[in-house]
């Protein structure tokens, strides 16, 4: 028993677990840490895509390629651009110093940008990455949390190429209806179980 406990303890010490704390006081640091990781988690699946909804964020509704999420009084509007994904469109963004925050993102070929614009007493966050966009209107104190949650969502989006291709075809959404009458017999010549019972 002691040997098993000792082997388990040694294995735990040698393999260990790495915990990375993210300094959420800096938007640049949030982007650098979260977007640089390869993350395969997902807990939300849509038609042709999947992604991870972080703890504290709630999925509310879906309409086509638009998802609505909520966290601490903030609504996140997620748009998945399956057309740009399918045709592998490139993104052209230039930093705008007149904004509260503006940054072009290029993470090993994954392009995007984060732009934050002050509107009255609120801030409009427009975060584009991985062929998807999140928009949220937040008070100043919620900017960093919203950027952190959005970074996790956008960095984990994975598209299913086959389903995206099918969904872009013209006849994908057309239903094929067939009239079916449950009460009419398919073939009048067939012997039915009831006829068999009556004869016997």
PDB file of C-alpha atoms in Angstrom:
ATOM      1  CA  UNK A   1       0.000   0.000   0.000  1.00  0.00           C
ATOM      2  CA  UNK A   2       2.846   2.354   0.871  1.00  0.00           C
ATOM      3  CA  UNK A   3       4.526   1.619  -2.481  1.00  0.00           C
ATOM      4  CA  UNK A   4       1.380   2.579  -4.423  1.00  0.00           C
ATOM      5  CA  UNK A   5       1.026   5.794  -2.423  1.00  0.00           C
ATOM      6  CA  UNK A   6       4.717   6.612  -2.916  1.00  0.00           C
ATOM      7  CA  UNK A   7       4.539   5.918  -6.685  1.00  0.00           C
ATOM      8  CA  UNK A   8       1.416   8.090  -6.966  1.00  0.00           C
ATOM      9  CA  UNK A   9       3.079  10.943  -5.051  1.00  0.00           C
ATOM     10  CA  UNK A  10       6.268  10.745  -7.135  1.00  0.00           C
ATOM     11  CA  UNK A  11       4.228  10.694 -10.353  1.00  0.00           C
ATOM     12  CA  UNK A  12       2.286  13.770  -9.235  1.00  0.00           C
ATOM     13  CA  UNK A  13       5.476  15.635  -8.343  1.00  0.00           C
ATOM     14  CA  UNK A  14       7.272  14.726 -11.571  1.00  0.00           C
ATOM     15  CA  UNK A  15       4.374  15.438 -13.933  1.00  0.00           C
ATOM     16  CA  UNK A  16       2.957  18.332 -11.946  1.00  0.00           C
ATOM     17  CA  UNK A  17       0.354  20.797 -13.045  1.00  0.00           C
ATOM     18  CA  UNK A  18       1.047  24.185 -14.447  1.00  0.00           C
ATOM     19  CA  UNK A  19      -1.240  27.027 -13.468  1.00  0.00           C
ATOM     20  CA  UNK A  20      -0.892  30.265 -15.369  1.00  0.00           C
ATOM     21  CA  UNK A  21      -2.218  33.363 -13.675  1.00  0.00           C
ATOM     22  CA  UNK A  22      -3.316  36.032 -16.072  1.00  0.00           C
ATOM     23  CA  UNK A  23      -2.669  39.618 -15.135  1.00  0.00           C
ATOM     24  CA  UNK A  24      -6.070  41.068 -15.969  1.00  0.00           C
ATOM     25  CA  UNK A  25      -5.039  44.660 -15.321  1.00  0.00           C
ATOM     26  CA  UNK A  26      -3.580  44.948 -18.816  1.00  0.00           C
ATOM     27  CA  UNK A  27      -5.567  44.350 -22.007  1.00  0.00           C
ATOM     28  CA  UNK A  28      -2.337  43.662 -23.918  1.00  0.00           C
ATOM     29  CA  UNK A  29      -1.342  40.986 -21.403  1.00  0.00           C
ATOM     30  CA  UNK A  30      -4.779  39.324 -21.574  1.00  0.00           C
ATOM     31  CA  UNK A  31      -4.532  39.104 -25.369  1.00  0.00           C
ATOM     32  CA  UNK A  32      -0.926  37.893 -25.327  1.00  0.00           C
ATOM     33  CA  UNK A  33      -1.573  35.109 -22.803  1.00  0.00           C
ATOM     34  CA  UNK A  34      -4.987  33.809 -23.892  1.00  0.00           C
ATOM     35  CA  UNK A  35      -4.556  34.010 -27.666  1.00  0.00           C
ATOM     36  CA  UNK A  36      -1.086  32.435 -27.607  1.00  0.00           C
ATOM     37  CA  UNK A  37      -2.415  29.155 -26.153  1.00  0.00           C
ATOM     38  CA  UNK A  38      -3.747  26.251 -28.192  1.00  0.00           C
ATOM     39  CA  UNK A  39      -7.069  25.554 -26.512  1.00  0.00           C
ATOM     40  CA  UNK A  40      -9.263  22.637 -27.538  1.00  0.00           C
ATOM     41  CA  UNK A  41     -11.985  23.064 -24.920  1.00  0.00           C
ATOM     42  CA  UNK A  42     -15.588  23.478 -26.008  1.00  0.00           C
ATOM     43  CA  UNK A  43     -18.972  23.323 -24.324  1.00  0.00           C
ATOM     44  CA  UNK A  44     -21.203  24.982 -26.914  1.00  0.00           C
ATOM     45  CA  UNK A  45     -21.955  23.417 -30.298  1.00  0.00           C
ATOM     46  CA  UNK A  46     -23.796  25.135 -33.137  1.00  0.00           C
ATOM     47  CA  UNK A  47     -24.419  24.278 -36.775  1.00  0.00           C
ATOM     48  CA  UNK A  48     -20.911  24.016 -38.215  1.00  0.00           C
ATOM     49  CA  UNK A  49     -18.995  25.385 -35.227  1.00  0.00           C
ATOM     50  CA  UNK A  50     -18.145  24.866 -31.570  1.00  0.00           C
ATOM     51  CA  UNK A  51     -16.504  26.988 -28.883  1.00  0.00           C
ATOM     52  CA  UNK A  52     -15.885  27.340 -25.153  1.00  0.00           C
ATOM     53  CA  UNK A  53     -18.136  29.485 -22.976  1.00  0.00           C
ATOM     54  CA  UNK A  54     -16.073  30.477 -19.898  1.00  0.00           C
ATOM     55  CA  UNK A  55     -17.329  30.083 -16.345  1.00  0.00           C
ATOM     56  CA  UNK A  56     -19.537  33.013 -15.389  1.00  0.00           C
ATOM     57  CA  UNK A  57     -20.758  33.520 -18.969  1.00  0.00           C
ATOM     58  CA  UNK A  58     -24.202  32.187 -19.898  1.00  0.00           C
ATOM     59  CA  UNK A  59     -25.379  31.214 -23.354  1.00  0.00           C
ATOM     60  CA  UNK A  60     -28.815  32.792 -23.979  1.00  0.00           C
ATOM     61  CA  UNK A  61     -29.947  32.340 -27.552  1.00  0.00           C
ATOM     62  CA  UNK A  62     -28.940  31.589 -31.126  1.00  0.00           C
ATOM     63  CA  UNK A  63     -30.177  32.937 -34.423  1.00  0.00           C
ATOM     64  CA  UNK A  64     -28.379  31.464 -37.430  1.00  0.00           C
ATOM     65  CA  UNK A  65     -24.717  32.347 -37.034  1.00  0.00           C
ATOM     66  CA  UNK A  66     -25.415  34.794 -34.194  1.00  0.00           C
ATOM     67  CA  UNK A  67     -25.185  33.803 -30.544  1.00  0.00           C
ATOM     68  CA  UNK A  68     -26.164  35.942 -27.566  1.00  0.00           C
ATOM     69  CA  UNK A  69     -24.303  35.487 -24.279  1.00  0.00           C
ATOM     70  CA  UNK A  70     -24.523  37.192 -20.886  1.00  0.00           C
ATOM     71  CA  UNK A  71     -22.205  37.837 -17.928  1.00  0.00           C
ATOM     72  CA  UNK A  72     -22.512  40.200 -14.951  1.00  0.00           C
ATOM     73  CA  UNK A  73     -24.900  42.649 -16.601  1.00  0.00           C
ATOM     74  CA  UNK A  74     -23.103  42.586 -19.963  1.00  0.00           C
ATOM     75  CA  UNK A  75     -24.557  41.103 -23.159  1.00  0.00           C
ATOM     76  CA  UNK A  76     -22.106  39.626 -25.673  1.00  0.00           C
ATOM     77  CA  UNK A  77     -23.197  39.442 -29.305  1.00  0.00           C
ATOM     78  CA  UNK A  78     -21.199  36.794 -31.167  1.00  0.00           C
ATOM     79  CA  UNK A  79     -21.276  36.610 -34.961  1.00  0.00           C
ATOM     80  CA  UNK A  80     -19.576  33.674 -36.703  1.00  0.00           C
ATOM     81  CA  UNK A  81     -18.483  34.585 -40.218  1.00  0.00           C
ATOM     82  CA  UNK A  82     -18.679  31.189 -41.912  1.00  0.00           C
ATOM     83  CA  UNK A  83     -18.427  32.730 -45.392  1.00  0.00           C
ATOM     84  CA  UNK A  84     -15.072  34.367 -44.624  1.00  0.00           C
ATOM     85  CA  UNK A  85     -13.909  31.124 -43.014  1.00  0.00           C
ATOM     86  CA  UNK A  86     -14.911  29.044 -46.032  1.00  0.00           C
ATOM     87  CA  UNK A  87     -13.197  31.371 -48.522  1.00  0.00           C
ATOM     88  CA  UNK A  88     -10.276  32.050 -46.125  1.00  0.00           C
ATOM     89  CA  UNK A  89     -10.628  35.830 -46.453  1.00  0.00           C
ATOM     90  CA  UNK A  90      -7.810  37.924 -45.092  1.00  0.00           C
ATOM     91  CA  UNK A  91      -8.429  40.763 -42.692  1.00  0.00           C
ATOM     92  CA  UNK A  92      -7.061  44.235 -43.299  1.00  0.00           C
ATOM     93  CA  UNK A  93      -7.079  46.414 -40.180  1.00  0.00           C
ATOM     94  CA  UNK A  94      -5.150  49.559 -39.370  1.00  0.00           C
ATOM     95  CA  UNK A  95      -4.638  50.709 -35.806  1.00  0.00           C
ATOM     96  CA  UNK A  96      -6.711  53.799 -34.962  1.00  0.00           C
ATOM     97  CA  UNK A  97      -5.106  55.992 -32.286  1.00  0.00           C
ATOM     98  CA  UNK A  98      -8.279  58.061 -31.905  1.00  0.00           C
ATOM     99  CA  UNK A  99      -9.991  55.080 -30.187  1.00  0.00           C
ATOM    100  CA  UNK A 100      -9.804  54.272 -26.489  1.00  0.00           C
ATOM    101  CA  UNK A 101      -7.981  51.085 -27.496  1.00  0.00           C
ATOM    102  CA  UNK A 102      -7.009  49.764 -30.906  1.00  0.00           C
ATOM    103  CA  UNK A 103      -4.799  46.789 -31.733  1.00  0.00           C
ATOM    104  CA  UNK A 104      -4.235  44.562 -34.731  1.00  0.00           C
ATOM    105  CA  UNK A 105      -3.799  40.891 -33.817  1.00  0.00           C
ATOM    106  CA  UNK A 106      -1.619  38.453 -35.744  1.00  0.00           C
ATOM    107  CA  UNK A 107      -1.102  35.222 -33.860  1.00  0.00           C
ATOM    108  CA  UNK A 108       0.692  32.709 -36.117  1.00  0.00           C
ATOM    109  CA  UNK A 109      -1.486  33.635 -39.077  1.00  0.00           C
ATOM    110  CA  UNK A 110      -4.740  33.971 -37.111  1.00  0.00           C
ATOM    111  CA  UNK A 111      -5.715  37.566 -37.776  1.00  0.00           C
ATOM    112  CA  UNK A 112      -8.023  39.900 -35.952  1.00  0.00           C
ATOM    113  CA  UNK A 113      -8.312  43.148 -34.063  1.00  0.00           C
ATOM    114  CA  UNK A 114      -9.624  44.619 -30.841  1.00  0.00           C
ATOM    115  CA  UNK A 115     -11.134  48.067 -30.929  1.00  0.00           C
ATOM    116  CA  UNK A 116     -12.712  49.854 -27.959  1.00  0.00           C
ATOM    117  CA  UNK A 117     -14.612  53.075 -28.562  1.00  0.00           C
ATOM    118  CA  UNK A 118     -15.992  55.377 -25.884  1.00  0.00           C
ATOM    119  CA  UNK A 119     -19.699  56.145 -26.343  1.00  0.00           C
ATOM    120  CA  UNK A 120     -21.060  58.535 -23.702  1.00  0.00           C
ATOM    121  CA  UNK A 121     -20.417  56.753 -20.376  1.00  0.00           C
ATOM    122  CA  UNK A 122     -20.025  53.289 -21.922  1.00  0.00           C
ATOM    123  CA  UNK A 123     -17.427  51.553 -24.087  1.00  0.00           C
ATOM    124  CA  UNK A 124     -18.174  49.610 -27.256  1.00  0.00           C
ATOM    125  CA  UNK A 125     -15.913  46.572 -27.555  1.00  0.00           C
ATOM    126  CA  UNK A 126     -15.504  45.170 -31.053  1.00  0.00           C
ATOM    127  CA  UNK A 127     -13.310  42.092 -31.011  1.00  0.00           C
ATOM    128  CA  UNK A 128     -12.679  40.225 -34.276  1.00  0.00           C
ATOM    129  CA  UNK A 129     -10.628  37.027 -34.328  1.00  0.00           C
ATOM    130  CA  UNK A 130     -10.764  33.541 -35.822  1.00  0.00           C
ATOM    131  CA  UNK A 131     -13.451  34.469 -38.393  1.00  0.00           C
ATOM    132  CA  UNK A 132     -15.804  35.636 -35.655  1.00  0.00           C
ATOM    133  CA  UNK A 133     -16.779  38.917 -34.002  1.00  0.00           C
ATOM    134  CA  UNK A 134     -17.927  39.789 -30.486  1.00  0.00           C
ATOM    135  CA  UNK A 135     -19.517  43.115 -29.671  1.00  0.00           C
ATOM    136  CA  UNK A 136     -20.419  44.338 -26.195  1.00  0.00           C
ATOM    137  CA  UNK A 137     -21.314  47.700 -24.660  1.00  0.00           C
ATOM    138  CA  UNK A 138     -19.822  47.904 -21.166  1.00  0.00           C
ATOM    139  CA  UNK A 139     -18.959  50.329 -18.372  1.00  0.00           C
ATOM    140  CA  UNK A 140     -15.256  51.102 -17.996  1.00  0.00           C
ATOM    141  CA  UNK A 141     -14.777  48.795 -14.993  1.00  0.00           C
ATOM    142  CA  UNK A 142     -15.990  45.777 -17.011  1.00  0.00           C
ATOM    143  CA  UNK A 143     -13.694  46.235 -20.023  1.00  0.00           C
ATOM    144  CA  UNK A 144     -10.940  43.844 -18.914  1.00  0.00           C
ATOM    145  CA  UNK A 145     -13.320  41.050 -17.851  1.00  0.00           C
ATOM    146  CA  UNK A 146     -15.204  41.361 -21.135  1.00  0.00           C
ATOM    147  CA  UNK A 147     -11.968  41.226 -23.137  1.00  0.00           C
ATOM    148  CA  UNK A 148     -10.838  38.180 -21.123  1.00  0.00           C
ATOM    149  CA  UNK A 149     -14.111  36.291 -21.693  1.00  0.00           C
ATOM    150  CA  UNK A 150     -14.189  37.287 -25.365  1.00  0.00           C
ATOM    151  CA  UNK A 151     -10.593  36.113 -25.809  1.00  0.00           C
ATOM    152  CA  UNK A 152     -11.480  32.663 -24.504  1.00  0.00           C
ATOM    153  CA  UNK A 153     -14.579  32.424 -26.675  1.00  0.00           C
ATOM    154  CA  UNK A 154     -12.937  33.612 -29.900  1.00  0.00           C
ATOM    155  CA  UNK A 155      -9.709  31.639 -29.461  1.00  0.00           C
ATOM    156  CA  UNK A 156     -11.594  28.344 -29.000  1.00  0.00           C
ATOM    157  CA  UNK A 157     -13.888  28.579 -32.037  1.00  0.00           C
ATOM    158  CA  UNK A 158     -13.505  25.585 -34.328  1.00  0.00           C
ATOM    159  CA  UNK A 159     -15.403  25.265 -37.598  1.00  0.00           C
ATOM    160  CA  UNK A 160     -16.537  22.043 -39.244  1.00  0.00           C
ATOM    161  CA  UNK A 161     -15.577  22.621 -42.883  1.00  0.00           C
ATOM    162  CA  UNK A 162     -17.969  20.017 -44.287  1.00  0.00           C
ATOM    163  CA  UNK A 163     -21.002  21.450 -42.498  1.00  0.00           C
ATOM    164  CA  UNK A 164     -20.004  25.025 -43.363  1.00  0.00           C
ATOM    165  CA  UNK A 165     -19.749  24.005 -47.021  1.00  0.00           C
ATOM    166  CA  UNK A 166     -23.182  22.355 -46.899  1.00  0.00           C
ATOM    167  CA  UNK A 167     -24.769  25.343 -45.178  1.00  0.00           C
ATOM    168  CA  UNK A 168     -23.528  27.667 -47.916  1.00  0.00           C
ATOM    169  CA  UNK A 169     -25.240  25.677 -50.653  1.00  0.00           C
ATOM    170  CA  UNK A 170     -28.498  27.142 -51.972  1.00  0.00           C
ATOM    171  CA  UNK A 171     -30.706  24.165 -51.237  1.00  0.00           C
ATOM    172  CA  UNK A 172     -29.396  23.416 -47.727  1.00  0.00           C
ATOM    173  CA  UNK A 173     -32.303  25.068 -45.953  1.00  0.00           C
ATOM    174  CA  UNK A 174     -35.022  23.750 -48.242  1.00  0.00           C
ATOM    175  CA  UNK A 175     -37.092  21.018 -46.681  1.00  0.00           C
ATOM    176  CA  UNK A 176     -38.225  18.061 -48.698  1.00  0.00           C
ATOM    177  CA  UNK A 177     -41.810  17.418 -47.684  1.00  0.00           C
ATOM    178  CA  UNK A 178     -43.632  14.233 -48.455  1.00  0.00           C
ATOM    179  CA  UNK A 179     -47.312  13.698 -47.815  1.00  0.00           C
ATOM    180  CA  UNK A 180     -47.886  10.605 -45.749  1.00  0.00           C
ATOM    181  CA  UNK A 181     -51.250   9.265 -44.685  1.00  0.00           C
ATOM    182  CA  UNK A 182     -50.934   6.992 -41.691  1.00  0.00           C
ATOM    183  CA  UNK A 183     -54.405   5.551 -42.115  1.00  0.00           C
ATOM    184  CA  UNK A 184     -54.144   4.331 -45.701  1.00  0.00           C
ATOM    185  CA  UNK A 185     -52.628   0.935 -46.502  1.00  0.00           C
ATOM    186  CA  UNK A 186     -49.427   0.908 -48.525  1.00  0.00           C
ATOM    187  CA  UNK A 187     -50.412  -2.095 -50.600  1.00  0.00           C
ATOM    188  CA  UNK A 188     -53.940  -3.486 -50.677  1.00  0.00           C
ATOM    189  CA  UNK A 189     -52.799  -6.909 -51.940  1.00  0.00           C
ATOM    190  CA  UNK A 190     -50.655  -7.659 -48.906  1.00  0.00           C
ATOM    191  CA  UNK A 191     -52.067  -9.952 -46.280  1.00  0.00           C
ATOM    192  CA  UNK A 192     -52.433  -8.167 -43.004  1.00  0.00           C
ATOM    193  CA  UNK A 193     -52.176  -9.627 -39.565  1.00  0.00           C
ATOM    194  CA  UNK A 194     -55.837  -8.810 -38.884  1.00  0.00           C
ATOM    195  CA  UNK A 195     -57.029 -10.747 -41.956  1.00  0.00           C
ATOM    196  CA  UNK A 196     -54.916 -13.700 -40.838  1.00  0.00           C
ATOM    197  CA  UNK A 197     -56.507 -13.589 -37.382  1.00  0.00           C
ATOM    198  CA  UNK A 198     -60.026 -13.515 -38.844  1.00  0.00           C
ATOM    199  CA  UNK A 199     -59.411 -16.564 -41.033  1.00  0.00           C
ATOM    200  CA  UNK A 200     -57.981 -18.597 -38.166  1.00  0.00           C
TER     201      UNK A 200
END
